[in-house]
């Protein structure tokens, strides 16, 4: 069965006719070619597919697509500013070695974004807890946590200016 | 060596921006025109005869373009000793055996088609325990060998044995002896990006395959053989490697799914993509081999090691991968970690109906270290010594040739042990935490640091191509898997050539354009490629200086004349503009050529790009492309004696942990973790730490939580809920890394390979700390709370 969905995707109003059994991840990757969102497990266990729906981080691989109707979805592609300017969280992951193979990275960054939107200056513990659902096999998380903490500081410093 | 400008800095990785933006293209993201989706039908039994296969319903399903089995395709033999087949005929020997496959226009249709294939089996008795498989009358996994000769047992014909001195005599003369039996489980590499490929043919029937591999050139060879088996002898394969979502050893062999894509692509004339889903990745890739190790070591009254006796059984599973050569690396620490004169080591690799195994990061070394380093602590106890003192007493030293023939050049073993002891406050804490159930433990590592010759060539090629903007393409045979290969290579190339790193683009992962490389494994990527880059850069500098000898002075003259035109007050210096300089008079640094004699003279400077353009855009012009092939000065092991200098240099390290054990729950909490590694030289501060942190996380998982569980050959935990790799909250303890620089003469700028070692000593360090805390020694990984509780109960 197909259904027409209308929602806001990275700031743009979009609509598409979607087979109703598709999950949001498939819609993003196949319908909108937004392949920055990754599928690491397809069953809600790794967080590689994390996107924000109305600001809340969700595992898009198990998020039924029809539920986004009327909502706002942000993917990793939506964080990039005009002229390919990296979002401060993205820039911090580059600067602090939060990236190795990069497969977990888009999901990590989206979870970090949700955290910093809620808790602008998190503790180490809060960062680790916020990333509990995002598995990384490469980094051991140390430089990821550093990246998020430094992004938090940068963002706050920018706000103050 | 003059002061280094880029090596040893904290440079961000060149591949990071694309990755954080979601723009890097992994195999999952790649689409080719007209592409079909392939899907594999795996066996329903661990050991069974195939009686019949009915594909008719699958073939009739709309959207299905091809259905293949071992019966309607040419036989393609695969694996290290060619005991495996792309598609199985006759019988299946493990659950992951590929029996049939389809290609369809849509992944859902492919999945449905697979369900429609009906296979009748006659189940055979299976054998799932390697020791059972060795018993007389055990079911034979392979009735014949790859040559068709009858087999009578389940022993894989890849034996490993090393003997030095007289172990029996040494045993009788030792003052103290400790014996132990240690086991390790199957471990799944758990790359976040699953495996996959897209195969397609051009109109000349040459193959193009985008695939997740660490060995593009060996894969090219494997696939060319497959083409020959398909009747396409003489046709060529081009292997292209997309961005890899981790690899950790999964890409050391070519796989059934790759050959199946090739067969499907040939049959349909369309590109065919197969990407494994997470469950398939668990079920159908080759995990790290499980080991059973019987070990004993002895020492004299002063604590000097007298002998080491190690016997191992490795569960091979049903077929043989390159993993069968891991004992060559296990042998390094077994023969040579700590100085020990008498050694006996023997490994039997045994076929079973379990999933067939491969190496994972560490190439057998984590399994060896588990037994060795736990047993060292047992020996220390038997001798009444502090385990640190026993280690220091027997430490490896520089400029030593071990009985295996390993030529140790630089060696920071002692510094590593001391660094760990100091950071952990060993002298203060060891043996004193029992009241709080706290303890400290440590373990050493000894690994290849200068590649490892498991293949006839251990070489790697580099092509350096300079364009007329002064950009440098460094075209390499190695692969970026996430470890930081491109970053190290860019820095080393920039440093060696005399340009800035942003001028360098590293190009990898295409057998049609990149020079040959044996593969990115054995922690050899940066070591070999940076060495090759240094050679190629030297050649390029020679050419550049030759061009400069001709163009430098005229170019200076020209730009000064321009300046004079703009600024009439400028005084032209009085120089001989016609002067032909000698090439040896020049130096190049940070994209600028200057005369060595007058490095500071602001007038006598010309950018590299100006010289390159002058040389290029003229009659009989020229351009600069150089190449180098670096093959390290190491040796393949002698087949009979297993002696030889396997690596061009060796890496040492020590790790230590402080833990607290909850005696009510058996839970282990790591309070502090220290890793000190002799890395030769740090090429990039950021990526080297990333390698060590990541290694430690995999090592802690090995120690405490990871276990690929099976029942009669079937995987029971093919997902991340039940197969526990560590999460960010799990890794919530301080980790201190110390990189000890011993500046190895074989290493590029002195660096040794660092990719694998991070996880090698982690598990035994933790086990030894647990023993110090609560007096129980867990000998079978992982160290779960249940095992701790059971052992505590036994101890009471
Ligand atoms: S892909 Fe969605 S949680 Fe793993
Ligand atoms: S960077 Fe590879 S999984 Fe996180």
CSV table of N, CA, C and O in Angstrom, one decimal, chain B residues 23 64 82 106 148 179 261 265 306 374 450 562 578 669:
chain,number,residue,atom,x,y,z
B,23,UNK,N,29.2,12.4,3.5
B,23,UNK,CA,29.4,12.4,2.1
B,23,UNK,C,30.3,11.3,1.6
B,23,UNK,O,30.5,11.0,0.4
B,64,UNK,N,12.8,-11.5,-11.0
B,64,UNK,CA,14.0,-12.3,-10.8
B,64,UNK,C,14.7,-12.5,-12.1
B,64,UNK,O,14.1,-12.8,-13.1
B,82,UNK,N,42.3,-23.8,-1.1
B,82,UNK,CA,41.3,-24.1,-2.1
B,82,UNK,C,40.4,-25.3,-1.7
B,82,UNK,O,40.1,-26.2,-2.5
B,106,UNK,N,15.0,-5.9,-7.3
B,106,UNK,CA,14.7,-5.2,-6.1
B,106,UNK,C,15.1,-6.1,-4.9
B,106,UNK,O,14.9,-7.3,-5.0
B,148,UNK,N,41.9,-34.1,-4.6
B,148,UNK,CA,41.1,-35.3,-4.8
B,148,UNK,C,41.6,-36.6,-4.1
B,148,UNK,O,41.1,-37.6,-4.2
B,179,UNK,N,51.9,-24.2,35.2
B,179,UNK,CA,51.2,-24.8,34.1
B,179,UNK,C,49.8,-24.1,34.0
B,179,UNK,O,49.2,-23.8,35.0
B,261,UNK,N,28.3,-12.7,-6.6
B,261,UNK,CA,28.0,-11.5,-7.4
B,261,UNK,C,28.6,-11.6,-8.8
B,261,UNK,O,27.9,-11.2,-9.8
B,265,UNK,N,26.4,-11.5,-12.1
B,265,UNK,CA,26.6,-10.4,-13.0
B,265,UNK,C,26.9,-10.9,-14.4
B,265,UNK,O,26.5,-10.4,-15.4
B,306,UNK,N,63.4,-20.4,32.0
B,306,UNK,CA,64.2,-21.5,31.5
B,306,UNK,C,63.6,-22.2,30.3
B,306,UNK,O,64.3,-22.7,29.4
B,374,UNK,N,48.9,-14.5,31.1
B,374,UNK,CA,48.3,-15.0,32.3
B,374,UNK,C,49.2,-16.0,33.0
B,374,UNK,O,49.4,-16.1,34.2
B,450,UNK,N,57.2,-4.1,11.6
B,450,UNK,CA,57.8,-3.8,10.3
B,450,UNK,C,57.2,-4.7,9.2
B,450,UNK,O,58.0,-5.3,8.5
B,562,UNK,N,59.6,41.9,-12.4
B,562,UNK,CA,58.2,42.3,-12.2
B,562,UNK,C,58.0,43.2,-11.0
B,562,UNK,O,57.3,44.2,-11.0
B,578,UNK,N,72.4,34.3,-15.4
B,578,UNK,CA,72.6,33.2,-16.4
B,578,UNK,C,73.1,32.0,-15.7
B,578,UNK,O,73.3,30.9,-16.2
B,669,UNK,N,34.8,-3.7,37.5
B,669,UNK,CA,34.8,-2.3,37.1
B,669,UNK,C,36.3,-1.9,36.9
B,669,UNK,O,37.1,-2.2,37.7
